[in-house]
PDB file of C-alpha atoms and ligand atoms in Angstrom:
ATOM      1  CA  UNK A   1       0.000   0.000   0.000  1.00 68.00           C
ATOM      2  CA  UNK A   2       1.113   3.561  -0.267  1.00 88.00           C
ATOM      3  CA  UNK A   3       2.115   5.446   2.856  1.00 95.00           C
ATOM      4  CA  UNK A   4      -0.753   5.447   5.346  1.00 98.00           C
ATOM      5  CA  UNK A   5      -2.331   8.852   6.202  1.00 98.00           C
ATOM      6  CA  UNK A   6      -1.883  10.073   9.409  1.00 98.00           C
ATOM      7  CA  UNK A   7      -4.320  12.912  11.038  1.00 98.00           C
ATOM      8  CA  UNK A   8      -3.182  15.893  13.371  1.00 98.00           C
ATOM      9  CA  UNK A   9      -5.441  18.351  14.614  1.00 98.00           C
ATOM     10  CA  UNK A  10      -4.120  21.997  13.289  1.00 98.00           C
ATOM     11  CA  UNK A  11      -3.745  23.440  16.202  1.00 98.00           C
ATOM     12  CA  UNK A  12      -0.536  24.400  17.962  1.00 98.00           C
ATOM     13  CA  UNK A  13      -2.279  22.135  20.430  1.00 98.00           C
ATOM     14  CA  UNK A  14      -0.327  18.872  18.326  1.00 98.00           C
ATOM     15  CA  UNK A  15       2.903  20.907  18.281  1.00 98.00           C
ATOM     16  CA  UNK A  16       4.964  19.012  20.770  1.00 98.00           C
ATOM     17  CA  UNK A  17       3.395  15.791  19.189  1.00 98.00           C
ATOM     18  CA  UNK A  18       4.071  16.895  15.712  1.00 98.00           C
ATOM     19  CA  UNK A  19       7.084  18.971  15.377  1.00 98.00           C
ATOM     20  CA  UNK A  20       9.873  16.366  15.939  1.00 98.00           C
ATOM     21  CA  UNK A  21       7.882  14.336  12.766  1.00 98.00           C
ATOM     22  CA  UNK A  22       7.361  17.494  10.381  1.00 98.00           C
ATOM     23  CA  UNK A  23      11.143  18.709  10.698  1.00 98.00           C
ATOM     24  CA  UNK A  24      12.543  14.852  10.059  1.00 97.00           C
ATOM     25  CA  UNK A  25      14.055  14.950  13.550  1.00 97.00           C
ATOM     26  CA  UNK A  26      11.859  11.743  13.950  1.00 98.00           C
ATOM     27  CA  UNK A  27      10.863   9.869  10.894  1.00 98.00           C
ATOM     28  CA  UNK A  28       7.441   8.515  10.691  1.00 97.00           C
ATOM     29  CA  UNK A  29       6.506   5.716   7.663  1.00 95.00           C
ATOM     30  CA  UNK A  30       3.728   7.600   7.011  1.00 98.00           C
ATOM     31  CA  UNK A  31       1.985  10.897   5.158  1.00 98.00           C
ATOM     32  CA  UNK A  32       0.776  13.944   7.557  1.00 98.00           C
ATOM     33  CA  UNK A  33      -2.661  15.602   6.953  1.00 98.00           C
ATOM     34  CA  UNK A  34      -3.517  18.088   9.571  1.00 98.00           C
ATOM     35  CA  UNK A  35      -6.848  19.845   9.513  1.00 98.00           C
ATOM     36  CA  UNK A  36      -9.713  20.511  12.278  1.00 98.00           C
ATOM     37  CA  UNK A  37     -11.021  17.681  14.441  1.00 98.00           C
ATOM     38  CA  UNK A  38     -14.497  17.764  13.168  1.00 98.00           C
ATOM     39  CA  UNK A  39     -12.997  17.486   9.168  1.00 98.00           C
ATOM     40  CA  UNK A  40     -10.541  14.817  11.003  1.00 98.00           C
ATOM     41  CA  UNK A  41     -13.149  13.054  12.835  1.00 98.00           C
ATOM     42  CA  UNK A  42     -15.203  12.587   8.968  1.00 98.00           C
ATOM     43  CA  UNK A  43     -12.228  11.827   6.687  1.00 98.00           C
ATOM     44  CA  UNK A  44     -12.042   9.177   9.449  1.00 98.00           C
ATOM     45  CA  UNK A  45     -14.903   7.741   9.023  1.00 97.00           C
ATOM     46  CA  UNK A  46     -14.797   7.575   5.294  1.00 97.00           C
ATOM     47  CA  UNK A  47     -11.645   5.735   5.674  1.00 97.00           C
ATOM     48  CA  UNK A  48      -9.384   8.724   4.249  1.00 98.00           C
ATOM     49  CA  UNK A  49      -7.331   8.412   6.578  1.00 98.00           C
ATOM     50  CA  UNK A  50      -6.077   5.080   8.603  1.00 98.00           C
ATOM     51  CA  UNK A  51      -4.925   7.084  11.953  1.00 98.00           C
ATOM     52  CA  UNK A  52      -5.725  10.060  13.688  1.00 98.00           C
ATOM     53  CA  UNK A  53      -6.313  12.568  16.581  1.00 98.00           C
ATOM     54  CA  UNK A  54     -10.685  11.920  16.599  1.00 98.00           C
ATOM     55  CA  UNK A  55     -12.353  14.095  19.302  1.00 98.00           C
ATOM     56  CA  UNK A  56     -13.053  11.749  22.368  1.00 98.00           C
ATOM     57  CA  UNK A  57     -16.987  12.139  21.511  1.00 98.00           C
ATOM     58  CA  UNK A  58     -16.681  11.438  18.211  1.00 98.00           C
ATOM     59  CA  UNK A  59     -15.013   7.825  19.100  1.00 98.00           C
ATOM     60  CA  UNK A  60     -17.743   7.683  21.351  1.00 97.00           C
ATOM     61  CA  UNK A  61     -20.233   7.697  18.100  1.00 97.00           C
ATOM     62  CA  UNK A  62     -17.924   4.907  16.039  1.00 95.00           C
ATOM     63  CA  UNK A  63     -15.898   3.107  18.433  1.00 96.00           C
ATOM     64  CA  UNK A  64     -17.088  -0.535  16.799  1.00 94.00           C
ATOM     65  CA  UNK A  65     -14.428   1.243  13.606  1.00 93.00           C
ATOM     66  CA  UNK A  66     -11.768   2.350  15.494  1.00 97.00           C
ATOM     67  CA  UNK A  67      -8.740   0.926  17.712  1.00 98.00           C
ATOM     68  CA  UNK A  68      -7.634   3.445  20.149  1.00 98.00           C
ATOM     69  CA  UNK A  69      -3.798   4.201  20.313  1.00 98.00           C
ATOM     70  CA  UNK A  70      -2.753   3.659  23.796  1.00 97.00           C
ATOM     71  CA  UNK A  71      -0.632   6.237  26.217  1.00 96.00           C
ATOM     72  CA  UNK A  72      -1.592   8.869  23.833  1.00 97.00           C
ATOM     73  CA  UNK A  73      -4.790  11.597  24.137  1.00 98.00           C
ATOM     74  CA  UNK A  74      -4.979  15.380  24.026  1.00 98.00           C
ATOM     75  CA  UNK A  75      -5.918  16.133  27.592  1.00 98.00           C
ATOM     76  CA  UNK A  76      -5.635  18.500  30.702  1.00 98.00           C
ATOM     77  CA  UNK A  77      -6.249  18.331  34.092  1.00 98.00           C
ATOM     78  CA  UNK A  78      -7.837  21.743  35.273  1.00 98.00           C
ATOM     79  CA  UNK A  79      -6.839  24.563  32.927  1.00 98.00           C
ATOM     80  CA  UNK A  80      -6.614  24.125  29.668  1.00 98.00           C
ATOM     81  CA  UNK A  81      -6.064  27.517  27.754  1.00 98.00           C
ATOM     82  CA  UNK A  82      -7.108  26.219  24.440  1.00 98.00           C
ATOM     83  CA  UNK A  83     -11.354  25.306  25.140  1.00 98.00           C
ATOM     84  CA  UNK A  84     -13.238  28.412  26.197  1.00 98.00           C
ATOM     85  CA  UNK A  85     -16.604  30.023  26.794  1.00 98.00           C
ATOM     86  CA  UNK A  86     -16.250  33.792  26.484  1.00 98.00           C
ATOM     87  CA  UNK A  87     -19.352  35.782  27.280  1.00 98.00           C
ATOM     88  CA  UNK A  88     -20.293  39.313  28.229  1.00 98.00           C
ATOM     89  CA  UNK A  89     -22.524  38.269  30.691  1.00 98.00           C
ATOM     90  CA  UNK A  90     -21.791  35.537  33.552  1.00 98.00           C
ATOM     91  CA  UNK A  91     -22.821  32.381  32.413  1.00 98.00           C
ATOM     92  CA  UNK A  92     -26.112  32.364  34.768  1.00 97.00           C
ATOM     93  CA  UNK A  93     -27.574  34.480  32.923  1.00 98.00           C
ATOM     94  CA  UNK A  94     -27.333  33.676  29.642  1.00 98.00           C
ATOM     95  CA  UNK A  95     -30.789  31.939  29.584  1.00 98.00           C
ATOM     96  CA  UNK A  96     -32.278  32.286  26.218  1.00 98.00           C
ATOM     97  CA  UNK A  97     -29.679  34.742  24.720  1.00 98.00           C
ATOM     98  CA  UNK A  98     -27.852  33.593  21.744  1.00 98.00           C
ATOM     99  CA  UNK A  99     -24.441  31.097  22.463  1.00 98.00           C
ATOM    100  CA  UNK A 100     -22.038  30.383  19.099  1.00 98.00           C
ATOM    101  CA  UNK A 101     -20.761  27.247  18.971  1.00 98.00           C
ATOM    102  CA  UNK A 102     -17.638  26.165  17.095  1.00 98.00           C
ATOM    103  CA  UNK A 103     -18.264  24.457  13.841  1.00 98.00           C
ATOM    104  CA  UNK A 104     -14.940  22.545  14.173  1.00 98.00           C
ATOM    105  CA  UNK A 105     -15.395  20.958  17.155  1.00 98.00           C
ATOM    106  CA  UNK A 106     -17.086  17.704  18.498  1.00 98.00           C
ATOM    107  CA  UNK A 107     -16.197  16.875  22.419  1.00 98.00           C
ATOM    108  CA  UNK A 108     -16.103  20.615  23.302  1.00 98.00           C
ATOM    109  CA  UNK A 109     -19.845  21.126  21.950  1.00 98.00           C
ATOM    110  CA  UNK A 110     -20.693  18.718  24.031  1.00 98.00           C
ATOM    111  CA  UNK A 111     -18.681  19.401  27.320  1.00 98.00           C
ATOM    112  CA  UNK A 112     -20.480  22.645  27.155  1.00 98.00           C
ATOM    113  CA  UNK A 113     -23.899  20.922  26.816  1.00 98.00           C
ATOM    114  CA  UNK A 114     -23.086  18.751  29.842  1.00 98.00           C
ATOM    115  CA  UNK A 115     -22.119  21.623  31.799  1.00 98.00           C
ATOM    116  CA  UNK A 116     -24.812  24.281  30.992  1.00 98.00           C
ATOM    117  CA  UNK A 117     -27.475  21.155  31.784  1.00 96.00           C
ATOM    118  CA  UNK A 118     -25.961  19.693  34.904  1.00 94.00           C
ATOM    119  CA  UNK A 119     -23.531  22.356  36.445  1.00 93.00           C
ATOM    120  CA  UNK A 120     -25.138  26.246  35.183  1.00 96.00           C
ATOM    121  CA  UNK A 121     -28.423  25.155  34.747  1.00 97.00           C
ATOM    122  CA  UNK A 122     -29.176  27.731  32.188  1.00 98.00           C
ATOM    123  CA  UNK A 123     -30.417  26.589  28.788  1.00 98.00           C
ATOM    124  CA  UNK A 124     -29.059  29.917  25.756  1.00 98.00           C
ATOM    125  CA  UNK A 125     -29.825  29.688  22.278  1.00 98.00           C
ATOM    126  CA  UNK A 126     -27.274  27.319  20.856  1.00 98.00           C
ATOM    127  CA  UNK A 127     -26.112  28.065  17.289  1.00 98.00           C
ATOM    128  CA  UNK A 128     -23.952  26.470  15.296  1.00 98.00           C
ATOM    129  CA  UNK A 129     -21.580  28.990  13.003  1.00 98.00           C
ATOM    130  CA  UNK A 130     -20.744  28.839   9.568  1.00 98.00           C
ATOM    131  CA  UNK A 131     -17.156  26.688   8.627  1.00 97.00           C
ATOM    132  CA  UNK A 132     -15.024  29.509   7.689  1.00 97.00           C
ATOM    133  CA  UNK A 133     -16.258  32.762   9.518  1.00 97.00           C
ATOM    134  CA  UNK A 134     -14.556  35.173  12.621  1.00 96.00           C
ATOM    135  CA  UNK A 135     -15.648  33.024  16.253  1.00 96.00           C
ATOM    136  CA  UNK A 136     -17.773  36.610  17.041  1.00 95.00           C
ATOM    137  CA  UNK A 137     -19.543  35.669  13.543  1.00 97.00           C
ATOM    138  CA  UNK A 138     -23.688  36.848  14.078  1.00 95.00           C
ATOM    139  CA  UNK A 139     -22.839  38.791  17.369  1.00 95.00           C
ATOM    140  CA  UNK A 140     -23.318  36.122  20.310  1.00 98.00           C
ATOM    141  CA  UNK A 141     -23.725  36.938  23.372  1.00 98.00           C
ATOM    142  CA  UNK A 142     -21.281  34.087  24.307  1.00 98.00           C
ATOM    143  CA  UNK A 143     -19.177  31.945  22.068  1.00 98.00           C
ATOM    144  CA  UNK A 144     -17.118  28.480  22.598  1.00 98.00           C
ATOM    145  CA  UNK A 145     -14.116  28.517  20.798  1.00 98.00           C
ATOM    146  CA  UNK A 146     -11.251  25.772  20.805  1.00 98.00           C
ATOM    147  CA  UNK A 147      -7.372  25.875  19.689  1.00 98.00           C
ATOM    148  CA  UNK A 148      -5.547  28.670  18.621  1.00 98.00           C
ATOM    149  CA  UNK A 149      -8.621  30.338  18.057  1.00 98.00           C
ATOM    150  CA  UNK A 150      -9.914  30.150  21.724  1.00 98.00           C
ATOM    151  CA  UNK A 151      -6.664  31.383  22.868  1.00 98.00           C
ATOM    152  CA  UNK A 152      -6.583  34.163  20.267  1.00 98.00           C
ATOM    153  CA  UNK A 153     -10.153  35.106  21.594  1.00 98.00           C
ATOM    154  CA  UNK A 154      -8.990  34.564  24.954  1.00 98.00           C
ATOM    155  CA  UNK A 155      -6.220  37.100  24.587  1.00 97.00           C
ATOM    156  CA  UNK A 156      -7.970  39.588  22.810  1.00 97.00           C
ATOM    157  CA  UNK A 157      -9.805  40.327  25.836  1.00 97.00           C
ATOM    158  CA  UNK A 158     -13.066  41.272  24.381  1.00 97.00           C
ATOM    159  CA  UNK A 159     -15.399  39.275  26.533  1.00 98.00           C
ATOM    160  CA  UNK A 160     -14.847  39.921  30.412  1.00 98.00           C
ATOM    161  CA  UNK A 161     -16.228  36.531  31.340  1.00 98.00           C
ATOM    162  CA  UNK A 162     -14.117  33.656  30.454  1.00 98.00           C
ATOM    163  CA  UNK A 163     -14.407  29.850  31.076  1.00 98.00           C
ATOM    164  CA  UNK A 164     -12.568  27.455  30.912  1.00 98.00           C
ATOM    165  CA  UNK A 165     -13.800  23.990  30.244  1.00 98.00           C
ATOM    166  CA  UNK A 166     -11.038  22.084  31.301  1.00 98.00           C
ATOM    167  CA  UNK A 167     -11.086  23.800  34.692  1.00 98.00           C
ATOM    168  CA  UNK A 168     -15.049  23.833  34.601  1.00 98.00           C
ATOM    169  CA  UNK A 169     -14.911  19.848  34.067  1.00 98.00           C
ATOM    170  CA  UNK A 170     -11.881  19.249  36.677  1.00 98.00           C
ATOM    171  CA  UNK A 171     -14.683  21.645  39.203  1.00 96.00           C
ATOM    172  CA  UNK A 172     -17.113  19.562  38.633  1.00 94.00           C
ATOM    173  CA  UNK A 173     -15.690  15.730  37.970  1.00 96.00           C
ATOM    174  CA  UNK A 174     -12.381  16.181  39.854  1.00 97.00           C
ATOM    175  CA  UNK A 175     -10.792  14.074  36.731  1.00 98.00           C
ATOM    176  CA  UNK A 176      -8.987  15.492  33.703  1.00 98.00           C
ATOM    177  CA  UNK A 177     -10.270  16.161  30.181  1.00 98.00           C
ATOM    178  CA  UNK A 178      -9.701  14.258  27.359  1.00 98.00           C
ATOM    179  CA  UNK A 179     -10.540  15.651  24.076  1.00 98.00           C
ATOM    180  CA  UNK A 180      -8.890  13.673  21.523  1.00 98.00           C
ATOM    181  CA  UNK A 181      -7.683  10.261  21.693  1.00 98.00           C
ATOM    182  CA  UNK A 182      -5.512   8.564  18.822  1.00 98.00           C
ATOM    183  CA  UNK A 183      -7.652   5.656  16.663  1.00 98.00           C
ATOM    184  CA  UNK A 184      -6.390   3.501  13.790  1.00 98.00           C
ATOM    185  CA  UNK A 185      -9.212   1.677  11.737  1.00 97.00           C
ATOM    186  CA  UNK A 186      -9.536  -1.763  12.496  1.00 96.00           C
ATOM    187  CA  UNK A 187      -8.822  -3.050   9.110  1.00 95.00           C
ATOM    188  CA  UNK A 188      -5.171  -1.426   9.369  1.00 97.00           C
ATOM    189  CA  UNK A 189      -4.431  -2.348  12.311  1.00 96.00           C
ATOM    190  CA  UNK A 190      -5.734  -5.816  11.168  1.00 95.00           C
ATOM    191  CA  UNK A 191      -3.648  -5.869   7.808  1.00 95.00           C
ATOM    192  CA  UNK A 192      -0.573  -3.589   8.620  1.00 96.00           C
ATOM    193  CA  UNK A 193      -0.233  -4.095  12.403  1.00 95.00           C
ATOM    194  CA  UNK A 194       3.859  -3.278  11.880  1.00 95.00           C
ATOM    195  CA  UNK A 195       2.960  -0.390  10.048  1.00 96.00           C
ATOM    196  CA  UNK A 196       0.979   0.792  12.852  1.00 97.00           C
ATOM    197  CA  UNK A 197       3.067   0.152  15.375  1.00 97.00           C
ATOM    198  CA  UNK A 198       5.858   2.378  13.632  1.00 97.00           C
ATOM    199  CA  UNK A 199       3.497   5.080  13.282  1.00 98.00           C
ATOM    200  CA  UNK A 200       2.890   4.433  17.383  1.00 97.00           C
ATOM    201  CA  UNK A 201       6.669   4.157  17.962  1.00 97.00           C
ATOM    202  CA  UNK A 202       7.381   7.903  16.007  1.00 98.00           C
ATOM    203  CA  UNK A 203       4.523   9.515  18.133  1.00 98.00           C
ATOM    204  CA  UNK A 204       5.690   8.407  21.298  1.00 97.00           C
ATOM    205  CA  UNK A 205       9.324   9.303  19.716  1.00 98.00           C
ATOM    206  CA  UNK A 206       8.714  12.802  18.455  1.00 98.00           C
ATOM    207  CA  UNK A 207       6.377  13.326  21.939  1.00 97.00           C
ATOM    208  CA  UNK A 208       9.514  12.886  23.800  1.00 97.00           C
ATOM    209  CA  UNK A 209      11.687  15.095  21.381  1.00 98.00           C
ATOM    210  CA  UNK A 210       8.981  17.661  22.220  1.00 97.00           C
ATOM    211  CA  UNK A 211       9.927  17.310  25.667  1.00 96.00           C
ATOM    212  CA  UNK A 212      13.467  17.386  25.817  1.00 97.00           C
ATOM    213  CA  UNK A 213      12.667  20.465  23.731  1.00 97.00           C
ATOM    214  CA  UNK A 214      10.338  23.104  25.497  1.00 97.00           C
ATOM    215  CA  UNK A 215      12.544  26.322  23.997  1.00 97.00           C
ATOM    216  CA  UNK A 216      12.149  25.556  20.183  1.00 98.00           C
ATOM    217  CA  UNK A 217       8.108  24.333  20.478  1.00 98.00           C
ATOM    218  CA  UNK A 218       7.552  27.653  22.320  1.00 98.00           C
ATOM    219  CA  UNK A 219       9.758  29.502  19.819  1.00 98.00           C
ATOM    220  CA  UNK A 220       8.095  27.872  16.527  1.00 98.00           C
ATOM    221  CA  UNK A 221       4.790  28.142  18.243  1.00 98.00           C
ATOM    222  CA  UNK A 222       5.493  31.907  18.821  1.00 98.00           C
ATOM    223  CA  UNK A 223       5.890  32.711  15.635  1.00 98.00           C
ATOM    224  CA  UNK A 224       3.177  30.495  14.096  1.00 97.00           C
ATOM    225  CA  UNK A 225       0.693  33.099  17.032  1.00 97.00           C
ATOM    226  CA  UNK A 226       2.351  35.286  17.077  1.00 97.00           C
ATOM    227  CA  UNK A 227       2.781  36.296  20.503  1.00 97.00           C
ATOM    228  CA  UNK A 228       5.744  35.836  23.233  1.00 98.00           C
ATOM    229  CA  UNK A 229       7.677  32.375  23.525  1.00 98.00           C
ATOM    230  CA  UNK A 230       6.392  32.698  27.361  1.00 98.00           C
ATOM    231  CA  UNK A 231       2.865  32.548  26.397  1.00 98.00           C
ATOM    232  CA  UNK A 232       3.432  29.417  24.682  1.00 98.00           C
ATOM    233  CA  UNK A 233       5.843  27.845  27.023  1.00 97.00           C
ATOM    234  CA  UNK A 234       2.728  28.377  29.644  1.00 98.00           C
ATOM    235  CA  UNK A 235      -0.196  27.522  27.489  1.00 98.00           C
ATOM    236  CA  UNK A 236       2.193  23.827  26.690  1.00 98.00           C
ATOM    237  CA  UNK A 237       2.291  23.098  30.231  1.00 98.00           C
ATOM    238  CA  UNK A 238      -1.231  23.024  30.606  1.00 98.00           C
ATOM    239  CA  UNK A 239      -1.702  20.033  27.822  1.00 98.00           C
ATOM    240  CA  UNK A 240      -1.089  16.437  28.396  1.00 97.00           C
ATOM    241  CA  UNK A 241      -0.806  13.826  25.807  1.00 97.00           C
ATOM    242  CA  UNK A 242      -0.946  10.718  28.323  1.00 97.00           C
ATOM    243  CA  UNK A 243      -3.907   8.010  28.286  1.00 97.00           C
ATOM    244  CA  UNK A 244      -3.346   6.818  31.883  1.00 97.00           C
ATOM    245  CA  UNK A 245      -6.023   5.501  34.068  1.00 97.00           C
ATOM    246  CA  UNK A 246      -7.277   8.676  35.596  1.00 97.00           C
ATOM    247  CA  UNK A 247      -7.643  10.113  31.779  1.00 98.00           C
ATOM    248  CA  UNK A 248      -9.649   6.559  31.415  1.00 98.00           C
ATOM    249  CA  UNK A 249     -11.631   7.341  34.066  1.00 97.00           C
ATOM    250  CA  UNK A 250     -12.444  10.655  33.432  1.00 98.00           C
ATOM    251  CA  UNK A 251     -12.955   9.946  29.386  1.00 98.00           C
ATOM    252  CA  UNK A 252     -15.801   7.073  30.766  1.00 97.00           C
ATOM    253  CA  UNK A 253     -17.334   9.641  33.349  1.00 98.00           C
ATOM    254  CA  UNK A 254     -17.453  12.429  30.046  1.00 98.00           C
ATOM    255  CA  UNK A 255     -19.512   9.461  28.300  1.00 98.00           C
ATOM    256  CA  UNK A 256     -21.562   8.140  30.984  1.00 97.00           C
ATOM    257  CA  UNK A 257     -22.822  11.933  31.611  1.00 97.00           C
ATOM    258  CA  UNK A 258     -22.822  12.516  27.352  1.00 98.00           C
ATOM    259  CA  UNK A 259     -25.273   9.350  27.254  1.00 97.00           C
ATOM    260  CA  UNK A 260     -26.941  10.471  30.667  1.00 96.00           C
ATOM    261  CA  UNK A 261     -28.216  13.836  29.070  1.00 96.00           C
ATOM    262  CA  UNK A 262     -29.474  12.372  25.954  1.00 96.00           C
ATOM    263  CA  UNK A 263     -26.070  13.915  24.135  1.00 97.00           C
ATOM    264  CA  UNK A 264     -24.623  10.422  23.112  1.00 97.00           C
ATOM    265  CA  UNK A 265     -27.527   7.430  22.083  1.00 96.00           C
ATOM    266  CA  UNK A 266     -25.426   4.492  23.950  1.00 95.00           C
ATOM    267  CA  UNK A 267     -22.740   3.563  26.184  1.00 95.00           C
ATOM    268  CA  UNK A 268     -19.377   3.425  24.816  1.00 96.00           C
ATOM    269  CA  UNK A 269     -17.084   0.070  24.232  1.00 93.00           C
ATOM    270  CA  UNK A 270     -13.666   1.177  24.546  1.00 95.00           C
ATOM    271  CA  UNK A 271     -10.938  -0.513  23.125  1.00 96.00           C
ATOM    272  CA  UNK A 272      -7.157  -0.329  23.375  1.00 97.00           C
ATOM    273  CA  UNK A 273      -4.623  -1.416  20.692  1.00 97.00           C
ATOM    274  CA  UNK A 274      -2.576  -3.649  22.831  1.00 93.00           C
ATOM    275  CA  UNK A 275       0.081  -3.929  19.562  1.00 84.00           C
ATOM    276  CA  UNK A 276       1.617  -6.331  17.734  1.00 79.00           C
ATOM    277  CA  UNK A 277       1.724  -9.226  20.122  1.00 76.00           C
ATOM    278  CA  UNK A 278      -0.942  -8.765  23.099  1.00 81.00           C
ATOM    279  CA  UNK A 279      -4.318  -8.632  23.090  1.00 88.00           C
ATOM    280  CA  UNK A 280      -6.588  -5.601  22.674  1.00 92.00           C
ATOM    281  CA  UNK A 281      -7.490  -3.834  26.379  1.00 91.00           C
ATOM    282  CA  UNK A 282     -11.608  -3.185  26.379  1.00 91.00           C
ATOM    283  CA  UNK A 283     -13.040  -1.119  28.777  1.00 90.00           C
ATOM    284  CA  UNK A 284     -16.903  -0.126  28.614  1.00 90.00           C
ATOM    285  CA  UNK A 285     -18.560   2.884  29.934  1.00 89.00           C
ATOM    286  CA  UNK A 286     -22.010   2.848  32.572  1.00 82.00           C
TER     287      UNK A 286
HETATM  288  C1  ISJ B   1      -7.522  20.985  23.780  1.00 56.92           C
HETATM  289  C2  ISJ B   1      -8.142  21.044  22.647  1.00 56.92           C
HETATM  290  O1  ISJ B   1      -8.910  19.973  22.370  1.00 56.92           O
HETATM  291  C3  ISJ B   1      -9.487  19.746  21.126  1.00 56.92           C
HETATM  292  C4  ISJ B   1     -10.898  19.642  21.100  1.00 56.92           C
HETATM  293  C5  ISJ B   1     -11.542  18.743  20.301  1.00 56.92           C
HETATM  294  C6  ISJ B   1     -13.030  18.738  20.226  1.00 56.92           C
HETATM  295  O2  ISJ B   1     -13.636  19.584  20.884  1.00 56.92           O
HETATM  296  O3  ISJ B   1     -13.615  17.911  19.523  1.00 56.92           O
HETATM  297  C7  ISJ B   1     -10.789  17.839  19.528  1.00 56.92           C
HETATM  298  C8  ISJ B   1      -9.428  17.883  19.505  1.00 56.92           C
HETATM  299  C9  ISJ B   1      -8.657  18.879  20.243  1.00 56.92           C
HETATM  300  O4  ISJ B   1      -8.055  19.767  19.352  1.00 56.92           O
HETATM  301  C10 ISJ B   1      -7.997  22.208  21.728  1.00 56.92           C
HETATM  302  O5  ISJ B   1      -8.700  22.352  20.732  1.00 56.92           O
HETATM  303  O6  ISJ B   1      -7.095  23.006  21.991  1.00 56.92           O
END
């Protein structure tokens, strides 16, 4: 087969991942497409590409398609910089007035549902806005923003209340967040299972490259902002790429609440590549 096609997220949120793999400082056997997680988490599907950064809700929807990479996740525990609801009015009152929703998200749209429903108890007017336009697009009174765009929005200091969802979730779960976990299709992993676990190997690779690292990501990812190496350096520390058990636990808590408030249809059967030789790990959510 040619190359298989691996999916980032492009955000400086897969910097430290990614960077170590896009400069050839680690070498990865296969081809790099990096786009939003909602186009990621539908070229997925439609088997475009054979791994990938999916949103954690998303994998939630199709797990029955997908093997999920293990030690490996976009997560946070408490603050996360990078998933925000901005608003000009604290969030208790925002009953009925209009709330903009990311178009290219999945897990955050959701995490907001959960907490508006179980933790605000307030119930806005949820729109979804168009692919392509500014996050203040149609004049909200709040907006949820993710990636360099929520920390753009975030910085521009237009909106006096700001919240942020990984904190919000930590308030109310006491777990971390995970928004994106790593799948391969089952058929690859099936067919090509040293392929995969070379594409596995580089991650974890360029991850700790990324680490050993801290001054060029922050420098790279800077520029790419365009803001101060310090912001960066700070908004890195906040993210955590690890799938340990407390992630586990707090990815089956984020489903067991999803499918609780009617946000996800059925409980979710996780399951873990366990590579080449071992068997896969399943887990299954209340
Ligand atoms: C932490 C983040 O998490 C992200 C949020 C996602 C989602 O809401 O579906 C998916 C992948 C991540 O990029 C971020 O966007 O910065």
């Amino acid at each position: 087969m040619e190359w298989p096609r691996l999916g980032r997220v492009s955000y400086l949120n897969c910097l430290p991942l990614f960077y170590a793999l896009e400069t050839g400082q680690v070498k990865v056997p296969a081809k790099i497409i990096a786009d939003h997680p909602a186009v990621l988490n539908k070229a997925f599907r439609q088997g475009e590409l054979e791994v990938t950064a999916v949103s954690s809700l998303a994998y939630g929807k199709f797990a029955e398609e997908a093997l999920v990479l293990p030690g490996l996740s976009i997560s946070c525990y408490g603050k996360v910089g990078s998933v925000v609801l901005v608003s000009r009015v604290p969030v208790a009152e925002l009953g009925g007035r209009p709330l903009s929703l990311t178009p290219y998200s999945a897990t955050s749209v959701v995490l907001l549902r959960i907490l508006l429903q179980r933790f605000y108890h307030v119930a806005p007017d949820l729109f979804i806005r168009p692919a392509g336009t500014p996050p203040d697009w149609g004049q909200p009174e709040a907006l949820l923003a993710i990636g360099d765009e929520a920390l753009q929005v975030v910085r521009a200091g237009r909106y006096p209340f700001v919240y942020d969802l990984g904190e919000e979730w930590r308030q109310l779960t006491g777990k971390p967040m995970v928004f994106a976990l790593w799948v391969a299709r089952r058929d690859f992993a099936a067919a090509y299972p040293e392929e995969l676990a070379g594409i596995w190997q580089a991650l974890q690779a360029a991850r700790a490259w990324g680490k050993r690292h801290p001054g060029t990501l922050a420098a790279v990812g800077a520029q790419m902002l365009g803001v101060e190496p310090e912001f960066i350096e700070d908004y890195f520390t906040l993210l955590n790429y690890d799938l340990d058990w407390p992630h586990l636990e707090g990815l089956l808590t984020f489903y067991r609440l999803a499918h609780a408030e009617g946000l996800l249809l059925h409980p979710v059967a996780l399951e873990i590549w366990g590579g080449e030789d071992e068997g896969n790990y399943r887990l299954q959510s209340a």
